[in-house]
Amino acid sequence: MSTESPAQQPASSRVVLAEADINRALTRIAHEILEANKGSQDLVLLGIPRRGYPLARRLAAKIAAADPSVAAEDIIGQLDVTMFRDDLRRHPTRTPLPTQLPAAGIDDKVVVLVDDVLYSGRTIRAALDALVDLGRPRIVRLAVLVDRGHRELPIRADHVGKNLPTSSVEKVRVRLAEIDTNNGSPAADEVVIEDFSA
Amino acid sequence: MKHLLSTADLAKPDAVQILDTAEEMSAVSLREVKKLPVLRGRTVVNLFFEDSTRTRISFEAAAKRLSADVINFAAKGSSVSKGESLKDTAQTLEAMGADAVVIRHWASGAPARLAGSGWIEATVVNAGDGTHEHPTQALLDAFTLRRTWAKLNGTASTGTDLAGMKVAIVGDILHSRVARSNLWLLRTLGAEVTMVAPPTLLPVGSREWPCTISYDLDATLAAGTDAVMMLRVQGERMNAAYFPSTQEYSSRWGFNDLRLAALDASGRDGTIIMHPGPMNRGLEISSAAADSPRSTVLDQVRNGVAVRMAALYLLLSGGTASAAPAPTAAQEAK
Amino acid sequence: MTESNTETTTETNTASTTGTTYLIRGASLTGGDRADLLVRDGKIAEVGSALGAAGAVVIDADGLIALPGMVDLHTHLREPGREDAETVETGTRAAALGGFTAVHAMANSSPVADTAGVVEQVYTLGRSAGWADVRPVGAVTVGLAGERLAELGAMADSRARVRVFSDDGICVSDPVLMRRALEYVKAFDGVIAQHAQEPRLTDGAQMNEGTVSAVLGMTGWPAVAEESIIARDVLLAQHVDSRLHVCHVSTAGSVEIIRWAKARGIKVTAEVTPHHLWLTDELVRSYDPVYKVNPPLRTDEDVQALRAGLADGTIDVIGTDHAPHPSEAKECEWAQAAMGMTGLETALSVVQHTMIESGLIGWADFARITSAMPARIGRLAGQGQPLAAGAAANITLVDPAARWTVDPSAMATKGRNSPFAGRQLPGRVVATFLNGHPTVLDGALNTPARPVREG
């Protein structure tokens, strides 16, 4: 096994979404999802690891808050796409993460895929392939916190927290309190653009 | 990790990664579509110089579930029996596009020879070599133990090791590749190992192994153990004076009904009975023991496919020779 | 050795017929004082300082050591029968390059060297090749089958004048047969060279039995299989008052038994190979059959005991057990591979590394264990004599300061199975004189010595 080389340091970085912005964006997306679905009927939120999953949990909590007939746990799941990626041969082998579906499954459901950043669209393509092997949803939608453009496939998001025009030498880094840490304690939620052009 | 030849080569993170990956592969096996596209377009050759239908079909199912093309090459009745060498056979298979060679061989070290000789570029997976090792068997045994352990403790098995577990390996240690592979892997994962065998069926050099040696199965069981792994013993060994008779072997070192009753009476409900198969019922294990709720024999077979999927995936899917752990949070950016 | 040193043969096999005189100037004689050696008519004509000889070819031996030509008691030349592995021609070229002026060709050829006809054939091939004296070893039993004695007397009386008899590769395990053989060869001052390996204890054995074989899952070859035969044979030799030679001793226990036997005055001599003085069974972890050999590589404890036994005289000689094999015999699984290693072209360097540079012995001891003693055990006239005026001019010139990296593909032997491939070794043979003729000059083959018609 190799140890990954230390991440290259960006020339500069700027915060584009702070904790409150992220919360506001997720609240709006939750309402958009309910609106598009005309309620919470048949709704399933599948987060794509790693950061799509905590975002999906937050959305589910907001949906449950808006519609007391729904229990957040019943509509949440995780969809690992590792083994469906088209770039497996270009990278060191990755350990797959668990795929967990809600008890009721996804057949004939309205599945909303949730991810943090939409970029090339290749992760979502992999997710659609993974989904096909798990069942047959009635509708598949896509919710992302950030859409940074530069699509390489004919894929678009149904619900977007923020459109962020970026250059390809920049990276968009999402930090979430659930999984990211800052000096050992949970990191504050934020979305940062890092510039590697130097 | 380019080849899988011996569990002695596996560092703990490698071993845990294979077991964790096997957890996901196991989940795939429960789905309606039991197939993943990861090895699409890649070719896995099962090169078997020794009959072993069980291991061969387990590898075949694993490779097929990962969408690899599978070629089965049984050395019996082939050009090998006409005197073609291992080198020529392997090079022929590689010329036909083999990306991985899963090799079962009667000669200890044949997979290591294939991997280390420079004859071929393909990844080599040891599917059992002579009396040396059988690493995927040990991995599936560890997977089975880990799940059992987690279930008893009410925890998730992913990411865990076998620290503190006590495992007794019983029988023909001398001729057992399963025993050797299990010893190294169980130690790497933190378990304590006791080898129980007649002194004639322990290698002279086993005195230096990192395990306890016992000639007394009852004493080992009385001391308490989390798992008892019974090894297949061949009746022919009797003719080479390893033991006087199958009856004597069975009464001293077999897991018979008396020992099952004693274990049941001891209140150690968590102790499981393992066997790599194929079993000699009535010799090293009684039918009652093999069919008892303690027996994990069928779990082991089931888990074999998942573990072999994990091994093939980790060895073959990456673009570089080394497998990497999941990227750390700090390294993930899009 | 306790027996009298009777030379039974006096004939010079080969001699320089070119009439060239050589003056070796300034060599250190067996590592001691520097002197000039004048070589003329197959003999050392003079030894002294500042020798002059008109018309002599002068060889500057400044910094070189002159040794009596090395004698190998244990060589497999493979001819007749396995000319794909080695021939007398290629094997003796390797011998000359390795500093040897005489080799004993083991009997396990095909047909087996168990008749006067076969040993004479090998002897004649050696003479016509002209790179070294070839002394055939006769088989003890017909076809090496261990059932009945071969015609030992006929081989002894043949032109090959066989004195060493061995079923090497196979142990004469039947105690009665071994006793008879030991007794019988006394009639012509012969010696039985035993390959000590109890066959039942080594059924299917692949490597030394111990820690490493336990891990590798290979059938073990216990030390006791060698030691029990040696113990039995020294007692037999004592009982019938015969000469016994133990081939390729490989364990610490064997050294102890031989030391005990010698202390009791038993006429036993022993040999060790260069590879057993250095390599251990740890190398087998690679499963590379280049390390597969009979007897097997043992442990470091055994290596140290063998070195000590060689240094204190318990072990009398170095025998290479040069065993060339075609590459396909090694390019396979360990269990399928042939046993054996080449050794003629690396023996001097390996012994220099393991014994001299470790401080255990000096070059005078080297001359004893590689020349004087093997010639004496084999009753070989004209070999193994001290570098003195009147002795046959069998001389090896060595540059002890040279360093070289072993490249099996560059060797004269057909065998590529050197376990020392890629290792850097000390010491290089610069010249080898066979009865006054340089078979090797400047570290390369020169020309063979022409045979003298026997009269």
PDB file of N, CA, C and O in Angstrom, chain C residues 140-141 146 166-167 170-175 177-178 181 192 194-195 229 232-233:
ATOM      1  N   VAL C 140      30.351 -47.681  -6.968  1.00  0.00           N
ATOM      2  CA  VAL C 140      30.506 -48.752  -5.990  1.00  0.00           C
ATOM      3  C   VAL C 140      29.627 -49.934  -6.378  1.00  0.00           C
ATOM      4  O   VAL C 140      30.039 -51.087  -6.305  1.00  0.00           O
ATOM      5  N   THR C 141      28.412 -49.613  -6.808  1.00  0.00           N
ATOM      6  CA  THR C 141      27.479 -50.697  -7.137  1.00  0.00           C
ATOM      7  C   THR C 141      27.057 -50.581  -8.601  1.00  0.00           C
ATOM      8  O   THR C 141      27.080 -49.487  -9.183  1.00  0.00           O
ATOM      9  N   GLY C 146      22.781 -49.923  -5.808  1.00  0.00           N
ATOM     10  CA  GLY C 146      22.886 -50.281  -4.400  1.00  0.00           C
ATOM     11  C   GLY C 146      22.601 -51.739  -4.132  1.00  0.00           C
ATOM     12  O   GLY C 146      22.233 -52.097  -3.009  1.00  0.00           O
ATOM     13  N   SER C 166      32.552 -44.300  -5.713  1.00  0.00           N
ATOM     14  CA  SER C 166      31.422 -43.625  -5.076  1.00  0.00           C
ATOM     15  C   SER C 166      30.149 -43.836  -5.882  1.00  0.00           C
ATOM     16  O   SER C 166      30.182 -43.860  -7.111  1.00  0.00           O
ATOM     17  N   ASP C 167      29.044 -43.977  -5.178  1.00  0.00           N
ATOM     18  CA  ASP C 167      27.725 -43.965  -5.821  1.00  0.00           C
ATOM     19  C   ASP C 167      27.132 -42.566  -5.720  1.00  0.00           C
ATOM     20  O   ASP C 167      25.912 -42.388  -5.713  1.00  0.00           O
ATOM     21  N   ILE C 170      23.621 -41.014  -4.710  1.00  0.00           N
ATOM     22  CA  ILE C 170      22.845 -42.032  -4.006  1.00  0.00           C
ATOM     23  C   ILE C 170      23.726 -42.582  -2.889  1.00  0.00           C
ATOM     24  O   ILE C 170      24.929 -42.778  -3.074  1.00  0.00           O
ATOM     25  N   CYS C 171      23.130 -42.821  -1.775  1.00  0.00           N
ATOM     26  CA  CYS C 171      23.871 -43.355  -0.632  1.00  0.00           C
ATOM     27  C   CYS C 171      23.969 -44.879  -0.747  1.00  0.00           C
ATOM     28  O   CYS C 171      23.004 -45.533  -1.144  1.00  0.00           O
ATOM     29  N   VAL C 172      25.134 -45.412  -0.430  1.00  0.00           N
ATOM     30  CA  VAL C 172      25.218 -46.868  -0.275  1.00  0.00           C
ATOM     31  C   VAL C 172      24.639 -47.150   1.110  1.00  0.00           C
ATOM     32  O   VAL C 172      25.323 -47.084   2.126  1.00  0.00           O
ATOM     33  N   SER C 173      23.319 -47.370   1.126  1.00  0.00           N
ATOM     34  CA  SER C 173      22.644 -47.390   2.418  1.00  0.00           C
ATOM     35  C   SER C 173      22.651 -48.780   3.050  1.00  0.00           C
ATOM     36  O   SER C 173      22.551 -48.902   4.268  1.00  0.00           O
ATOM     37  N   ASP C 174      22.794 -49.808   2.226  1.00  0.00           N
ATOM     38  CA  ASP C 174      22.821 -51.173   2.766  1.00  0.00           C
ATOM     39  C   ASP C 174      24.115 -51.362   3.552  1.00  0.00           C
ATOM     40  O   ASP C 174      25.207 -51.309   2.986  1.00  0.00           O
ATOM     41  N   PRO C 175      24.010 -51.618   4.839  1.00  0.00           N
ATOM     42  CA  PRO C 175      25.236 -51.670   5.649  1.00  0.00           C
ATOM     43  C   PRO C 175      26.160 -52.811   5.269  1.00  0.00           C
ATOM     44  O   PRO C 175      27.376 -52.689   5.364  1.00  0.00           O
ATOM     45  N   LEU C 177      26.494 -54.131   2.213  1.00  0.00           N
ATOM     46  CA  LEU C 177      27.144 -53.759   0.960  1.00  0.00           C
ATOM     47  C   LEU C 177      28.257 -52.730   1.223  1.00  0.00           C
ATOM     48  O   LEU C 177      29.350 -52.817   0.648  1.00  0.00           O
ATOM     49  N   MET C 178      27.984 -51.795   2.100  1.00  0.00           N
ATOM     50  CA  MET C 178      28.976 -50.776   2.419  1.00  0.00           C
ATOM     51  C   MET C 178      30.202 -51.411   3.071  1.00  0.00           C
ATOM     52  O   MET C 178      31.333 -51.094   2.742  1.00  0.00           O
ATOM     53  N   ALA C 181      32.239 -53.213   0.406  1.00  0.00           N
ATOM     54  CA  ALA C 181      32.946 -52.268  -0.465  1.00  0.00           C
ATOM     55  C   ALA C 181      34.174 -51.719   0.244  1.00  0.00           C
ATOM     56  O   ALA C 181      35.272 -51.661  -0.327  1.00  0.00           O
ATOM     57  N   ILE C 192      36.350 -45.594  -0.439  1.00  0.00           N
ATOM     58  CA  ILE C 192      34.922 -45.429  -0.749  1.00  0.00           C
ATOM     59  C   ILE C 192      34.512 -44.020  -0.326  1.00  0.00           C
ATOM     60  O   ILE C 192      34.670 -43.637   0.832  1.00  0.00           O
ATOM     61  N   GLN C 194      31.551 -41.848   0.350  1.00  0.00           N
ATOM     62  CA  GLN C 194      30.132 -42.075   0.630  1.00  0.00           C
ATOM     63  C   GLN C 194      29.312 -40.786   0.520  1.00  0.00           C
ATOM     64  O   GLN C 194      29.695 -39.741   1.036  1.00  0.00           O
ATOM     65  N   HIS C 195      28.178 -40.910  -0.167  1.00  0.00           N
ATOM     66  CA  HIS C 195      27.159 -39.861  -0.167  1.00  0.00           C
ATOM     67  C   HIS C 195      26.217 -40.209   0.988  1.00  0.00           C
ATOM     68  O   HIS C 195      25.363 -41.076   0.863  1.00  0.00           O
ATOM     69  N   ILE C 229      24.255 -41.968   8.889  1.00  0.00           N
ATOM     70  CA  ILE C 229      25.043 -42.764   7.938  1.00  0.00           C
ATOM     71  C   ILE C 229      26.539 -42.576   8.217  1.00  0.00           C
ATOM     72  O   ILE C 229      27.317 -43.544   8.193  1.00  0.00           O
ATOM     73  N   ARG C 232      27.463 -44.582  11.247  1.00  0.00           N
ATOM     74  CA  ARG C 232      27.540 -46.003  10.919  1.00  0.00           C
ATOM     75  C   ARG C 232      28.809 -46.302  10.118  1.00  0.00           C
ATOM     76  O   ARG C 232      29.527 -47.264  10.402  1.00  0.00           O
ATOM     77  N   ASP C 233      29.106 -45.472   9.135  1.00  0.00           N
ATOM     78  CA  ASP C 233      30.221 -45.761   8.232  1.00  0.00           C
ATOM     79  C   ASP C 233      31.579 -45.643   8.921  1.00  0.00           C
ATOM     80  O   ASP C 233      32.490 -46.403   8.615  1.00  0.00           O
TER      81      ASP C 233
END
